[in-house]
Structures are given as C-alpha cells and as structure tokens.
Amino acid sequence: MSGGNADSVEPNLTPMLDMVFQLVTFFMLVINFKGASMDLSLKLPVLSSARPVEWHGKKEPLVLNLKEDGSVTAFGSPIPDIEKFVVRETRVMRDYLKSEGATNLDEMPIPVIVRADGRAPFAQVNKVIKLCQNNGFRQFQLSAMSAAEAKAP
Amino acid sequence: MSRRHKKKKGEDIQLNLAAMLDMAFQLLTFFILTFRPSPVEGQLAVNLPPPVAITNPQDKPKEDATGDGAGINPFETLNMYVNANDAGEVTEIRVGTRTLSRGRLDERQVGSLSRSLGEFFALTPYERVQIIADGKLHYGELMKVIEVCTRQKLTNGEMLHKISFIQQDEVQN
C-alpha cells in the first residue's frame, strides 16, 4: 500500500548547488575580457623568439588587428578609417596621461600591439605602423605565435 | 497569550534551494557560452623610430660613422633591402650591393642571414636597422627578418632593438 499523501520526496540539492557554484567560480576566474580586443580568426606568424608580455601595472596598450586583406579591427569592430581612429585614440590617451600628470607626450609611453595576419601584405602593415609613428607611438609589440604554441593541437 | 510558534521537536527548517540553483545554472550557462580560451600569444618588442634618409654607409668615410650624437645619424643605420615575389615570399635580401640571402627564407637561409648580419655589426657601430621592404612581402616573412635582426648584438654589447621600415615604392618615388 502507498504511504501517506503528506510525505513528499525531495532530492537533496545542496551537493548540486555546491558543484555549480564551483563551476561558476572557475569560469569567472578564467574569463578573459582582454580577449575581446583580439581577433582570434587571424593566423599570426610563427616565431621561436616570441614571448608573452605581462601588462600588470603598465599602461593599457592599443591593440590593432590586421586581416589578410589589410582591413583593421579594434575591440571587435571593423575600423573603416584607421587614420581617424588612431588620431582619436591618441587624443584620448594624451588627455588621460595629462590628467595623470605626464608632461612630455611627444613620444607616447603607451605601446601598440600589432596583431597582423601572416599573409597580410607589408604595404598595409607599414601604413598602420606609420600612422601610429606619426602620432607619437614608438614602442611596438608585434604579435606572433611561439613555435611550441603553433604546434599544439 | 504568546503568538510565537513553538518549534516542534523533529521539525527542521529547510531553505528552498531550487531558486538559488536556477540562478546558479543561469550564471553557469552565461559563462560557458561566453568562454573563449585565448591562445597564449608571444610578442616581439621593438622600438620603431620614424624612418631616416637613406644613405649608403659603405660609401661614407669611416670617421663619419660615429656622428656627433645629435639626433639620429643616418650613417649608424644599416639599410637592408628585402625583395619579394608576387606570392609575398622573400626572393632576395641585400645590403648595398652585397646579397645576404637569395631565394625562399628557410631555416638554412635564416642562419646564413644571421651570420652575415653579425659580420656587419662586428665591423661597424650600427645602432639600428632600416628594412626597405617590397610592399608585396607577407608580414610573416618580414617577421622572420625582424627576428634575425633582434638577435644581433651591437658593438656596445646591447641587443639591437631599433628597427624601422620603409616601403620600396616610397624610396623610389
């Protein structure tokens, strides 16, 4: 015979909740907001001497992605007029640096990360680099995959 | 009369965890869907000053090589020409009239180029390299050349980090 109607069978949700919170914590810790500024579809050139650069405590760099056809993207959006974009970004950065007390801003203390596809023609890369140089940028980080990373599946 | 309920023995209060679990699953779904593991990228750090006027250092007398130290002295710059074919591959690398590498830039050619550049840097106190590259050259090929340059030691013992680029069309125009 069946038991009383008032008795309800409830699963113990506590272990499941524990596990889900652990997973949430894991994903929160590994989430990479900087990845949003990178175009992961690019096939970067492979170099043995390329080393990851740590940016902790340094000024946030300007990241420019250059596709094979020479088009530029930044922060996930295509940039139709790269010249206007660089001028605007430089102005914003200069204002920010001035507000922090920087005086000599002829040479920008902020690096530019050039993430160009390995098949992009030099003419296009040179155009972007020249634009940055004309706006005072001198420090450049040319992105590449290390040989070990490129071999990884 | 007291309205306070007296807890009956054996009756325990249970939190309704279902709502919390719902929320936690929603958060989990969000993080799973937005998770994009970014590859570990390397960077080649270079100081890229603006290009300088092209002069052939081999044509200049040796006493001019050091300069007076005011500004950028073009005689301390090694101008390296990198030619490419229509496929964007390196066909020739030369300094002045001397060819340092001919044909596709494979490992053997890279080694030979590195040795030849080493000889230049051992003889003359160059401070920087100016790469005069063909506009068609693929960026990946150019990076190979830059990598070889960044391995060169200057006469003062420091590693070369001043590199600039010019497109060949700009020089000819």
CSV table of C-alpha atoms in Angstrom, one decimal:
chain,number,residue,atom,x,y,z
A,1,MET,CA,0.0,0.0,0.0
A,2,SER,CA,1.2,3.6,-0.6
A,3,GLY,CA,2.4,5.8,2.2
A,4,GLY,CA,0.7,8.9,3.5
A,5,ASN,CA,-0.1,11.7,1.0
A,6,ALA,CA,1.6,14.4,3.1
A,7,ASP,CA,5.0,12.8,2.7
A,8,SER,CA,6.9,14.4,-0.2
A,9,VAL,CA,10.2,13.1,-1.7
A,10,GLU,CA,12.6,16.0,-2.3
A,11,PRO,CA,16.1,15.5,-3.8
A,12,ASN,CA,19.0,16.9,-1.8
A,13,LEU,CA,20.1,19.9,-4.0
A,14,THR,CA,23.0,21.0,-1.8
A,15,PRO,CA,25.7,19.0,-3.5
A,16,MET,CA,24.5,20.0,-6.9
A,17,LEU,CA,24.5,23.6,-5.9
A,18,ASP,CA,28.0,23.3,-4.5
A,19,MET,CA,29.2,21.8,-7.7
A,20,VAL,CA,27.5,24.5,-9.8
A,21,PHE,CA,29.0,27.3,-7.7
A,22,GLN,CA,32.4,25.8,-8.1
A,23,LEU,CA,32.0,25.7,-11.9
A,24,VAL,CA,30.7,29.3,-11.9
A,25,THR,CA,33.8,30.3,-9.8
A,26,PHE,CA,36.1,28.6,-12.3
A,27,PHE,CA,34.6,30.3,-15.3
A,28,MET,CA,34.6,33.7,-13.5
A,29,LEU,CA,38.3,33.3,-12.8
A,30,VAL,CA,39.3,32.3,-16.3
A,31,ILE,CA,37.1,34.8,-18.2
A,32,ASN,CA,39.3,36.9,-20.3
A,33,PHE,CA,38.0,40.4,-21.0
A,34,LYS,CA,41.1,41.4,-22.9
A,35,GLY,CA,40.4,38.6,-25.4
A,36,ALA,CA,37.5,40.8,-26.7
A,37,SER,CA,40.1,43.2,-28.3
A,38,MET,CA,41.7,40.3,-30.1
A,39,ASP,CA,40.6,38.9,-33.5
A,40,LEU,CA,41.1,35.2,-33.0
A,41,SER,CA,40.5,34.4,-36.6
A,42,LEU,CA,43.9,35.8,-37.6
A,43,LYS,CA,46.7,33.5,-38.4
A,44,LEU,CA,49.6,35.1,-36.7
A,45,PRO,CA,53.2,34.4,-37.9
A,46,VAL,CA,55.2,31.8,-36.0
A,47,LEU,CA,58.4,32.9,-34.3
A,48,SER,CA,60.6,31.0,-32.0
A,49,SER,CA,61.7,34.1,-30.0
A,50,ALA,CA,58.1,35.4,-29.4
A,51,ARG,CA,57.5,35.7,-25.7
A,52,PRO,CA,54.3,36.6,-23.8
A,53,VAL,CA,54.4,40.1,-22.3
A,54,GLU,CA,52.9,40.8,-18.9
A,55,TRP,CA,50.9,44.0,-18.7
A,56,HIS,CA,50.2,44.1,-15.0
A,57,GLY,CA,50.7,47.6,-13.6
A,58,LYS,CA,51.5,49.0,-17.0
A,59,LYS,CA,49.5,51.3,-19.3
A,60,GLU,CA,46.9,49.5,-21.3
A,61,PRO,CA,48.2,49.1,-24.9
A,62,LEU,CA,46.5,49.9,-28.1
A,63,VAL,CA,45.6,46.7,-29.9
A,64,LEU,CA,45.2,46.7,-33.7
A,65,ASN,CA,44.2,43.6,-35.6
A,66,LEU,CA,45.1,43.5,-39.3
A,67,LYS,CA,43.5,41.0,-41.5
A,68,GLU,CA,44.9,39.3,-44.6
A,69,ASP,CA,43.1,41.8,-46.9
A,70,GLY,CA,44.6,44.7,-44.9
A,71,SER,CA,41.4,45.7,-43.1
A,72,VAL,CA,41.8,46.7,-39.5
A,73,THR,CA,39.7,45.8,-36.5
A,74,ALA,CA,39.9,47.0,-32.9
A,75,PHE,CA,37.9,45.9,-29.9
A,76,GLY,CA,35.9,43.5,-32.1
A,77,SER,CA,34.7,46.2,-34.5
A,78,PRO,CA,35.9,46.9,-38.0
A,79,ILE,CA,37.7,50.3,-38.4
A,80,PRO,CA,36.7,51.9,-41.8
A,81,ASP,CA,39.0,54.9,-41.3
A,82,ILE,CA,42.2,53.8,-39.5
A,83,GLU,CA,43.7,57.4,-39.6
A,84,LYS,CA,40.7,58.9,-37.8
A,85,PHE,CA,40.7,56.1,-35.3
A,86,VAL,CA,44.4,56.4,-34.4
A,87,VAL,CA,44.1,60.2,-34.1
A,88,ARG,CA,41.1,59.9,-31.8
A,89,GLU,CA,42.7,57.2,-29.7
A,90,THR,CA,45.9,59.2,-29.3
A,91,ARG,CA,43.9,62.3,-28.2
A,92,VAL,CA,42.0,60.3,-25.6
A,93,MET,CA,45.2,58.7,-24.4
A,94,ARG,CA,47.1,62.1,-24.2
A,95,ASP,CA,44.2,63.6,-22.2
A,96,TYR,CA,44.3,60.7,-19.8
A,97,LEU,CA,48.1,60.9,-19.4
A,98,LYS,CA,47.9,64.7,-18.9
A,99,SER,CA,45.3,64.2,-16.2
A,100,GLU,CA,47.8,61.8,-14.5
A,101,GLY,CA,50.5,64.5,-14.6
A,102,ALA,CA,52.5,63.4,-17.6
A,103,THR,CA,54.3,66.3,-19.3
A,104,ASN,CA,56.4,65.3,-22.3
A,105,LEU,CA,53.9,63.5,-24.5
A,106,ASP,CA,55.7,63.9,-27.9
A,107,GLU,CA,56.6,60.2,-27.5
A,108,MET,CA,53.7,58.2,-26.3
A,109,PRO,CA,54.6,55.9,-23.4
A,110,ILE,CA,51.9,53.5,-24.4
A,111,PRO,CA,52.8,50.6,-26.7
A,112,VAL,CA,50.9,49.5,-29.8
A,113,ILE,CA,50.2,45.8,-30.2
A,114,VAL,CA,50.1,45.0,-33.9
A,115,ARG,CA,48.3,41.7,-34.5
A,116,ALA,CA,48.6,41.2,-38.2
A,117,ASP,CA,47.8,38.1,-40.2
A,118,GLY,CA,51.0,36.4,-41.5
A,119,ARG,CA,49.7,36.8,-45.1
A,120,ALA,CA,48.9,40.5,-44.8
A,121,PRO,CA,51.0,42.5,-47.3
A,122,PHE,CA,53.8,44.6,-45.8
A,123,ALA,CA,52.3,47.7,-47.5
A,124,GLN,CA,49.2,47.6,-45.3
A,125,VAL,CA,51.1,46.8,-42.1
A,126,ASN,CA,53.6,49.6,-42.9
A,127,LYS,CA,50.7,52.1,-43.4
A,128,VAL,CA,49.3,51.3,-40.0
A,129,ILE,CA,52.7,51.5,-38.2
A,130,LYS,CA,53.5,54.8,-40.0
A,131,LEU,CA,50.2,56.2,-38.8
A,132,CYS,CA,51.0,55.3,-35.3
A,133,GLN,CA,54.5,56.7,-35.6
A,134,ASN,CA,53.2,60.0,-36.9
A,135,ASN,CA,51.0,60.2,-33.8
A,136,GLY,CA,54.0,59.7,-31.4
A,137,PHE,CA,53.9,56.0,-30.8
A,138,ARG,CA,57.4,54.4,-30.7
A,139,GLN,CA,57.0,51.2,-28.7
A,140,PHE,CA,55.5,48.4,-30.8
A,141,GLN,CA,54.8,44.8,-29.9
A,142,LEU,CA,54.5,42.6,-33.0
A,143,SER,CA,52.3,39.6,-32.1
A,144,ALA,CA,53.3,36.2,-33.1
A,145,MET,CA,52.7,32.6,-32.0
A,146,SER,CA,55.6,30.8,-30.4
A,147,ALA,CA,56.7,27.7,-32.2
A,148,ALA,CA,55.5,25.5,-29.4
A,149,GLU,CA,52.1,27.1,-29.3
A,150,ALA,CA,51.6,26.8,-33.0
A,151,LYS,CA,52.4,23.0,-32.9
A,152,ALA,CA,49.8,22.4,-30.1
A,153,PRO,CA,46.5,20.9,-31.4
B,1,MET,CA,-1.1,34.8,25.1
B,2,SER,CA,2.1,34.3,23.2
B,3,ARG,CA,1.7,34.1,19.4
B,4,ARG,CA,5.2,32.7,19.0
B,5,HIS,CA,5.1,29.3,17.5
B,6,LYS,CA,7.0,26.8,19.3
B,7,LYS,CA,9.2,24.7,17.2
B,8,LYS,CA,8.1,21.2,17.4
B,9,LYS,CA,10.7,18.6,18.1
B,10,GLY,CA,11.9,16.9,14.9
B,11,GLU,CA,10.7,19.7,12.6
B,12,ASP,CA,13.7,21.3,10.8
B,13,ILE,CA,13.6,24.4,8.6
B,14,GLN,CA,14.8,23.8,5.1
B,15,LEU,CA,15.8,26.5,2.6
B,16,ASN,CA,14.3,26.3,-0.8
B,17,LEU,CA,17.5,25.8,-2.9
B,18,ALA,CA,15.7,25.4,-6.2
B,19,ALA,CA,15.7,29.2,-6.8
B,20,MET,CA,19.3,29.5,-6.0
B,21,LEU,CA,20.2,26.6,-8.2
B,22,ASP,CA,18.2,28.1,-11.1
B,23,MET,CA,20.2,31.3,-10.8
B,24,ALA,CA,23.5,29.5,-10.5
B,25,PHE,CA,22.7,27.4,-13.6
B,26,GLN,CA,21.9,30.6,-15.5
B,27,LEU,CA,25.2,32.1,-14.5
B,28,LEU,CA,27.0,28.9,-15.4
B,29,THR,CA,25.3,28.9,-18.8
B,30,PHE,CA,26.4,32.5,-19.4
B,31,PHE,CA,30.0,31.8,-18.6
B,32,ILE,CA,30.1,28.6,-20.7
B,33,LEU,CA,28.6,30.4,-23.7
B,34,THR,CA,31.0,33.3,-23.4
B,35,PHE,CA,34.1,31.3,-22.7
B,36,ARG,CA,36.7,31.7,-25.4
B,37,PRO,CA,40.1,30.4,-24.3
B,38,SER,CA,42.5,32.8,-25.9
B,39,PRO,CA,45.8,31.3,-27.2
B,40,VAL,CA,49.0,32.2,-25.5
B,41,GLU,CA,50.5,34.8,-27.8
B,42,GLY,CA,54.0,36.0,-27.9
B,43,GLN,CA,55.2,39.4,-28.8
B,44,LEU,CA,58.3,40.8,-30.3
B,45,ALA,CA,59.1,44.1,-28.6
B,46,VAL,CA,60.7,46.6,-31.0
B,47,ASN,CA,61.4,50.3,-30.8
B,48,LEU,CA,60.2,51.7,-34.2
B,49,PRO,CA,61.5,55.2,-34.7
B,50,PRO,CA,60.4,57.1,-37.8
B,51,PRO,CA,62.4,56.2,-40.9
B,52,VAL,CA,65.6,58.2,-41.7
B,53,ALA,CA,67.1,59.4,-45.0
B,54,ILE,CA,68.7,56.5,-46.9
B,55,THR,CA,72.4,56.7,-47.3
B,56,ASN,CA,74.8,54.0,-48.2
B,57,PRO,CA,77.1,53.6,-45.2
B,58,GLN,CA,79.7,51.8,-47.3
B,59,ASP,CA,80.1,54.9,-49.4
B,60,LYS,CA,80.9,57.1,-46.4
B,61,PRO,CA,84.3,57.5,-44.8
B,62,LYS,CA,84.8,55.8,-41.5
B,63,GLU,CA,85.2,58.9,-39.4
B,64,ASP,CA,81.6,59.8,-40.2
B,65,ALA,CA,80.3,56.5,-38.9
B,66,THR,CA,80.1,57.6,-35.2
B,67,GLY,CA,78.5,61.0,-35.9
B,68,ASP,CA,78.2,63.8,-33.3
B,69,GLY,CA,75.5,62.2,-31.3
B,70,ALA,CA,72.9,64.9,-32.1
B,71,GLY,CA,69.6,63.2,-33.2
B,72,ILE,CA,69.5,60.2,-35.4
B,73,ASN,CA,72.6,59.7,-37.5
B,74,PRO,CA,71.8,58.0,-40.8
B,75,PHE,CA,75.3,56.7,-41.0
B,76,GLU,CA,74.6,54.5,-38.0
B,77,THR,CA,71.8,52.9,-39.8
B,78,LEU,CA,72.1,49.7,-41.7
B,79,ASN,CA,69.8,49.8,-44.7
B,80,MET,CA,68.6,46.3,-45.7
B,81,TYR,CA,66.6,45.7,-48.8
B,82,VAL,CA,64.1,42.8,-48.8
B,83,ASN,CA,62.7,41.9,-52.2
B,84,ALA,CA,59.6,39.7,-52.6
B,85,ASN,CA,57.8,37.8,-55.4
B,86,ASP,CA,54.1,38.1,-56.2
B,87,ALA,CA,53.3,35.3,-53.6
B,88,GLY,CA,54.8,37.6,-50.9
B,89,GLU,CA,57.8,35.3,-50.3
B,90,VAL,CA,61.3,36.7,-49.9
B,91,THR,CA,63.4,36.4,-53.0
B,92,GLU,CA,66.5,38.4,-52.0
B,93,ILE,CA,67.9,40.3,-49.1
B,94,ARG,CA,70.8,42.6,-49.6
B,95,VAL,CA,72.8,45.4,-48.0
B,96,GLY,CA,74.1,47.8,-50.6
B,97,THR,CA,75.3,45.6,-53.4
B,98,ARG,CA,76.1,42.6,-51.2
B,99,THR,CA,73.4,39.9,-51.3
B,100,LEU,CA,72.9,38.3,-47.9
B,101,SER,CA,70.2,35.8,-48.9
B,102,ARG,CA,68.7,34.6,-52.1
B,103,GLY,CA,65.6,32.6,-52.5
B,104,ARG,CA,62.9,31.4,-50.0
B,105,LEU,CA,63.7,32.3,-46.4
B,106,ASP,CA,64.0,28.8,-44.9
B,107,GLU,CA,65.9,27.8,-41.8
B,108,ARG,CA,69.2,27.5,-43.7
B,109,GLN,CA,68.8,30.9,-45.2
B,110,VAL,CA,67.9,32.4,-41.9
B,111,GLY,CA,71.1,31.0,-40.3
B,112,SER,CA,73.2,32.4,-43.2
B,113,LEU,CA,71.5,35.8,-43.0
B,114,SER,CA,72.1,35.9,-39.2
B,115,ARG,CA,75.8,35.2,-39.7
B,116,SER,CA,76.2,37.8,-42.5
B,117,LEU,CA,74.4,40.4,-40.4
B,118,GLY,CA,76.7,39.6,-37.5
B,119,GLU,CA,79.7,40.4,-39.6
B,120,PHE,CA,78.2,43.8,-40.5
B,121,PHE,CA,77.6,44.6,-36.8
B,122,ALA,CA,81.0,43.4,-35.8
B,123,LEU,CA,82.7,45.8,-38.3
B,124,THR,CA,80.6,48.9,-38.0
B,125,PRO,CA,79.0,50.5,-34.9
B,126,TYR,CA,75.4,50.5,-36.4
B,127,GLU,CA,72.7,51.4,-33.9
B,128,ARG,CA,69.7,50.4,-35.9
B,129,VAL,CA,68.5,48.6,-39.0
B,130,GLN,CA,66.2,50.1,-41.6
B,131,ILE,CA,64.3,47.4,-43.5
B,132,ILE,CA,63.4,48.6,-47.0
B,133,ALA,CA,60.8,46.0,-48.0
B,134,ASP,CA,58.8,45.2,-51.0
B,135,GLY,CA,55.1,46.2,-50.5
B,136,LYS,CA,54.0,42.7,-51.6
B,137,LEU,CA,56.1,41.0,-48.9
B,138,HIS,CA,54.0,39.0,-46.5
B,139,TYR,CA,54.1,40.2,-42.9
B,140,GLY,CA,55.0,36.7,-41.7
B,141,GLU,CA,58.1,36.7,-43.9
B,142,LEU,CA,59.0,40.2,-42.6
B,143,MET,CA,58.8,38.9,-39.1
B,144,LYS,CA,61.4,36.3,-39.8
B,145,VAL,CA,63.8,39.0,-41.0
B,146,ILE,CA,63.0,41.2,-37.9
B,147,GLU,CA,63.6,38.2,-35.7
B,148,VAL,CA,67.1,37.7,-37.2
B,149,CYS,CA,67.7,41.5,-36.6
B,150,THR,CA,66.7,41.4,-33.0
B,151,ARG,CA,69.2,38.7,-32.3
B,152,GLN,CA,72.1,40.9,-33.4
B,153,LYS,CA,74.5,42.3,-30.8
B,154,LEU,CA,75.7,45.9,-31.2
B,155,THR,CA,79.3,46.8,-30.7
B,156,ASN,CA,78.4,48.1,-27.2
B,157,GLY,CA,77.2,44.7,-26.2
B,158,GLU,CA,73.4,45.6,-26.3
B,159,MET,CA,70.9,43.7,-28.4
B,160,LEU,CA,69.6,45.5,-31.4
B,161,HIS,CA,66.1,46.8,-30.8
B,162,LYS,CA,65.8,49.9,-33.0
B,163,ILE,CA,64.3,48.8,-36.3
B,164,SER,CA,62.4,50.9,-38.8
B,165,PHE,CA,60.6,50.1,-42.0
B,166,ILE,CA,60.2,51.7,-45.4
B,167,GLN,CA,58.3,50.5,-48.4
B,168,GLN,CA,60.5,50.3,-51.5
B,169,ASP,CA,57.9,52.3,-53.6
B,170,GLU,CA,58.3,55.2,-51.2
B,171,VAL,CA,62.1,55.2,-51.7
B,172,GLN,CA,61.8,55.1,-55.4
B,173,ASN,CA,59.2,57.9,-55.5
